[in-house]
Short mmCIF file of C-alpha atoms and ligand atoms in Angstrom, two decimals:
data_model
loop_
_atom_site.label_atom_id
_atom_site.label_comp_id
_atom_site.label_asym_id
_atom_site.label_seq_id
_atom_site.Cartn_x
_atom_site.Cartn_y
_atom_site.Cartn_z
CA MET A 1 107.37 77.51 92.96
CA LYS A 2 108.53 81.08 93.40
CA PHE A 3 112.28 81.50 93.26
CA GLU A 4 114.18 84.08 95.28
CA LEU A 5 117.68 85.53 95.41
CA PRO A 6 119.79 83.74 98.01
CA LYS A 7 121.07 86.00 100.77
CA LEU A 8 124.77 86.76 100.34
CA PRO A 9 126.90 85.40 103.21
CA TYR A 10 129.16 88.50 102.95
CA GLU A 11 128.83 92.28 102.50
CA THR A 12 128.80 93.64 98.94
CA ASN A 13 132.25 95.22 99.46
CA ALA A 14 133.75 92.18 101.22
CA LEU A 15 135.25 90.60 98.12
CA GLU A 16 137.36 93.64 97.17
CA PRO A 17 139.78 93.97 95.48
CA VAL A 18 139.05 90.71 93.64
CA ILE A 19 135.43 91.69 92.90
CA GLY A 20 134.54 95.34 93.47
CA GLN A 21 131.45 96.49 95.37
CA GLN A 22 129.82 98.00 92.30
CA THR A 23 130.28 94.76 90.38
CA VAL A 24 128.65 92.74 93.19
CA GLU A 25 125.79 95.24 93.44
CA LEU A 26 125.09 95.12 89.71
CA HIS A 27 125.83 91.46 89.11
CA TYR A 28 123.95 90.14 92.14
CA GLY A 29 121.36 92.90 92.58
CA LYS A 30 120.49 93.52 88.92
CA HIS A 31 121.63 90.70 86.61
CA PHE A 32 120.94 87.79 88.98
CA GLN A 33 117.68 89.38 90.16
CA ALA A 34 116.56 89.79 86.54
CA TYR A 35 117.15 86.08 85.81
CA ILE A 36 115.06 85.19 88.90
CA ASN A 37 112.29 87.61 87.88
CA ASN A 38 112.22 86.29 84.32
CA LEU A 39 112.13 82.71 85.60
CA ASN A 40 109.22 83.51 87.93
CA ASN A 41 107.37 85.18 85.07
CA LEU A 42 107.88 82.28 82.65
CA ILE A 43 106.79 79.27 84.73
CA PRO A 44 103.22 79.94 85.90
CA GLY A 45 100.73 77.74 84.05
CA THR A 46 103.41 75.46 82.58
CA LYS A 47 104.52 71.93 83.51
CA PHE A 48 107.54 73.52 85.17
CA GLU A 49 105.46 75.23 87.85
CA ASN A 50 106.24 72.77 90.66
CA MET A 51 109.67 71.56 89.56
CA ASP A 52 112.87 72.30 91.37
CA LEU A 53 115.42 74.47 89.62
CA VAL A 54 117.77 71.67 88.52
CA ASP A 55 114.90 69.76 86.87
CA ILE A 56 113.74 72.92 85.09
CA VAL A 57 117.24 73.44 83.69
CA LYS A 58 117.42 69.80 82.58
CA GLU A 59 114.05 69.81 80.83
CA SER A 60 113.53 73.30 79.42
CA ASP A 61 114.78 75.17 76.39
CA GLY A 62 114.65 78.67 74.92
CA PRO A 63 114.12 81.68 77.20
CA LEU A 64 113.11 79.50 80.16
CA PHE A 65 116.32 77.45 79.89
CA ASN A 66 118.40 80.62 79.63
CA ASN A 67 116.91 82.20 82.74
CA ALA A 68 116.63 79.01 84.82
CA GLY A 69 120.22 78.13 83.89
CA GLN A 70 121.46 81.53 84.93
CA ALA A 71 119.44 81.40 88.17
CA LEU A 72 121.09 78.07 89.02
CA ASN A 73 124.53 79.21 87.87
CA HIS A 74 124.51 82.40 89.94
CA ASN A 75 123.19 80.57 93.01
CA ILE A 76 126.27 78.40 92.91
CA TYR A 77 128.59 81.26 91.93
CA PHE A 78 127.70 83.78 94.63
CA LEU A 79 127.72 81.12 97.36
CA SER A 80 131.24 80.00 96.42
CA PHE A 81 133.04 83.10 97.74
CA SER A 82 134.29 84.31 101.09
CA PRO A 83 136.47 87.26 102.10
CA ASN A 84 138.41 84.64 104.09
CA GLY A 85 138.61 82.27 101.13
CA GLY A 86 141.50 81.03 99.06
CA GLY A 87 144.00 78.31 99.72
CA GLU A 88 143.26 74.74 98.68
CA PRO A 89 140.41 72.30 99.21
CA ALA A 90 140.69 69.52 101.78
CA GLY A 91 139.33 66.02 102.29
CA GLU A 92 137.71 63.95 99.56
CA LEU A 93 137.59 66.83 97.07
CA ALA A 94 141.34 67.41 97.46
CA GLU A 95 141.90 63.70 96.85
CA ALA A 96 139.69 63.72 93.74
CA ILE A 97 141.56 66.75 92.34
CA LYS A 98 144.84 64.93 92.87
CA GLN A 99 143.49 61.87 91.09
CA GLY A 100 141.98 63.82 88.21
CA PHE A 101 144.59 66.49 87.61
CA GLY A 102 147.81 65.40 89.30
CA ASP A 103 147.90 68.26 91.80
CA PHE A 104 146.04 71.44 92.74
CA GLU A 105 148.36 73.74 90.76
CA ASN A 106 147.81 71.76 87.58
CA PHE A 107 144.04 71.72 88.19
CA LYS A 108 144.09 75.52 88.50
CA LYS A 109 146.11 75.82 85.33
CA GLU A 110 143.66 73.68 83.36
CA PHE A 111 140.65 75.48 84.85
CA ASN A 112 142.13 78.91 84.06
CA ALA A 113 142.80 77.78 80.50
CA ALA A 114 139.17 76.69 80.11
CA ALA A 115 137.84 79.96 81.58
CA THR A 116 140.07 82.23 79.52
CA SER A 117 139.70 80.36 76.22
CA LEU A 118 135.90 80.24 76.29
CA PHE A 119 134.76 82.37 73.35
CA GLY A 120 132.09 84.95 74.19
CA SER A 121 129.82 84.61 77.21
CA GLY A 122 129.68 81.49 79.32
CA TRP A 123 130.99 79.53 82.28
CA ALA A 124 133.86 77.26 83.25
CA TRP A 125 132.80 74.52 85.66
CA LEU A 126 134.35 71.94 87.89
CA ALA A 127 131.86 69.06 87.92
CA LYS A 128 131.66 65.49 89.17
CA ASP A 129 130.01 62.41 87.73
CA ASP A 130 128.10 59.70 89.63
CA ALA A 131 131.35 57.97 90.55
CA GLY A 132 132.87 61.18 91.94
CA LYS A 133 135.24 61.62 89.01
CA LEU A 134 135.99 65.28 88.28
CA SER A 135 136.01 67.12 84.99
CA ILE A 136 136.34 70.69 83.75
CA VAL A 137 133.40 71.66 81.55
CA LYS A 138 132.98 74.74 79.37
CA GLU A 139 129.38 75.92 78.91
CA ALA A 140 128.22 78.70 76.57
CA ASN A 141 125.80 81.39 77.75
CA GLY A 142 123.61 80.06 80.61
CA GLY A 143 124.65 76.40 80.36
CA ASN A 144 125.21 74.19 83.38
CA PRO A 145 126.77 70.68 83.58
CA VAL A 146 123.50 69.25 85.03
CA THR A 147 122.35 68.92 81.40
CA LYS A 148 125.20 66.42 80.90
CA GLY A 149 124.24 64.41 84.00
CA LEU A 150 127.01 65.99 86.08
CA VAL A 151 126.95 67.77 89.43
CA PRO A 152 128.38 71.32 89.35
CA LEU A 153 130.83 72.04 92.17
CA LEU A 154 132.38 75.39 91.21
CA GLY A 155 131.67 77.80 88.36
CA PHE A 156 133.52 80.85 87.08
CA ASP A 157 131.27 83.32 85.28
CA VAL A 158 133.15 84.74 82.29
CA TRP A 159 130.35 86.96 80.98
CA GLU A 160 131.82 90.46 80.75
CA HIS A 161 129.31 91.69 83.36
CA ALA A 162 131.24 89.60 85.93
CA TYR A 163 134.52 91.48 85.54
CA TYR A 164 134.45 94.41 83.13
CA LEU A 165 134.17 97.20 85.73
CA ASP A 166 137.15 95.84 87.65
CA TYR A 167 139.34 94.31 84.93
CA GLN A 168 138.03 95.69 81.60
CA ASN A 169 139.31 93.32 78.89
CA ARG A 170 141.72 91.47 81.21
CA ARG A 171 139.70 88.30 81.74
CA PRO A 172 142.80 86.19 82.58
CA ASP A 173 143.68 88.55 85.46
CA HIS A 174 140.14 88.30 86.83
CA VAL A 175 140.06 84.52 86.56
CA ASN A 176 143.44 84.25 88.25
CA ALA A 177 142.37 86.53 91.12
CA LEU A 178 139.15 84.58 91.84
CA TRP A 179 141.10 81.76 93.52
CA ASP A 180 141.87 84.12 96.41
CA ILE A 181 138.20 84.29 97.45
CA ILE A 182 137.02 80.71 96.85
CA ASP A 183 135.19 79.31 99.87
CA TRP A 184 136.46 75.74 99.64
CA LYS A 185 134.22 74.60 102.51
CA ALA A 186 131.20 75.54 100.36
CA VAL A 187 132.65 73.80 97.31
CA GLU A 188 133.57 70.68 99.32
CA SER A 189 130.00 70.47 100.61
CA ARG A 190 128.77 69.95 97.00
CA TYR A 191 131.14 67.05 96.37
MN1 MN B 1 126.71 86.57 85.60
#
């Protein structure tokens, strides 16, 4: 299977000022593209050739795991934003957040704490288990909760390439601003 970059459902400058145009162009156009290219170069002739991306992430290791993980992670990440985003989720996801975290504000607080306290490069995830129960999961480097049998719903990329041009060392400010562009309809559709 040949993997491709998903088309962005917004212009590269549409997420400003939360994520600047240059950051989107580099992060999506260069970093994400490189993970896809590496993945496509690593799978021919292996048992992974006809697997879908989630199965590759679950069953691979080393350079293939790193690039497949990042391909999956960035697919979810870049399709979780909208210039008209923000606010709070609705429906069953809203109910599950209430059950798991008390209320939306407390969920945000716990998620921000996970994203800002993660040492080095990695991701903070909201994930669900088979029963629909939510959890916040920290993953180093290119990790994804699918390796723990969970379904990823929302991921914040805290590699410096995600925010350094716009926020320099101020990761907490970046993480806090991301809530203003979350496309909750997209996130709800994964629940
Ligand atoms: Mn990234």
